[in-house]
XYZ file of C-alpha atoms in Angstrom:
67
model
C 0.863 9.466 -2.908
C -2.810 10.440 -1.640
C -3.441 14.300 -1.779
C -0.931 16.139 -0.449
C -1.245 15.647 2.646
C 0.303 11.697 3.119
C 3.014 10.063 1.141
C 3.889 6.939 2.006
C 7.376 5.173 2.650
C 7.732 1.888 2.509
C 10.669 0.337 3.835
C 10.606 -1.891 1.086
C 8.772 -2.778 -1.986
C 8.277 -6.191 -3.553
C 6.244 -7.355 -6.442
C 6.096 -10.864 -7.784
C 4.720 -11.920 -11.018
C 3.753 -15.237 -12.702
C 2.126 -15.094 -16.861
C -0.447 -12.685 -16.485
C -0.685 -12.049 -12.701
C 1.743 -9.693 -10.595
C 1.056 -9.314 -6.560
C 2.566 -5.651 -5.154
C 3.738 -5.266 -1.426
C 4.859 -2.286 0.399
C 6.809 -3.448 3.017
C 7.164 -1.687 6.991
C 9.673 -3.666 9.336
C 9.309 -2.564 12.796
C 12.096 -3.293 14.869
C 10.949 -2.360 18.397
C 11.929 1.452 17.507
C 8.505 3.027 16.498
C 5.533 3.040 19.456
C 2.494 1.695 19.334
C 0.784 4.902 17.962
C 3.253 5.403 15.143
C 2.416 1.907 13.932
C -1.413 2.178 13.501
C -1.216 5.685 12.258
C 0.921 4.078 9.550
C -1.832 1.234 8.982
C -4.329 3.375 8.480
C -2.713 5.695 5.925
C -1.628 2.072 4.069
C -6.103 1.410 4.150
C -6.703 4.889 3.288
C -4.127 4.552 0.176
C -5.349 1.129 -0.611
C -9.779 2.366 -0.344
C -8.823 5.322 -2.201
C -8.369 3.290 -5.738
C -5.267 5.426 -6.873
C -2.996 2.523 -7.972
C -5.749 0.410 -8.877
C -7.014 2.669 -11.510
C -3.373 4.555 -12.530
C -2.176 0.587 -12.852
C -5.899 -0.704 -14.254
C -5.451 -3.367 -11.700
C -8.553 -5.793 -11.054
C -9.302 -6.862 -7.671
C -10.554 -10.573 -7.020
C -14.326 -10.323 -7.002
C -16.183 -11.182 -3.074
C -17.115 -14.714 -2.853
């Protein structure tokens, strides 16, 4: 959830974990029914969630550091 504005549906949801380490992926599948304009709106709101640093901080995740 960002604000209350955008709440976002995956179509799926995946993580995978190994020791320590656990990747998260919110899944879209597009099969041909959604246009063009549908699909980057949805894009962008996945960036906006992702820059916003909700699940990051609420799940005190650490993001790999810029080589």
């Amino acid at each position: 959830r960002l604000g209350e504005e955008l709440t976002l549906k995956p179509d799926a949801f995946l993580r995978l974990g190994a020791g320590d380490f656990e990747d998260r992926f919110s899944i879209e599948v597009d099969l041909g029914t959604e246009g063009s304009t549908t699909i980057e709106r949805k894009l962008q709101n996945y960036l906006r969630y992702f820059h916003s640093g909700i699940d990051q901080s609420r799940e005190k995740v650490l993001l790999p550091r810029s080589a």
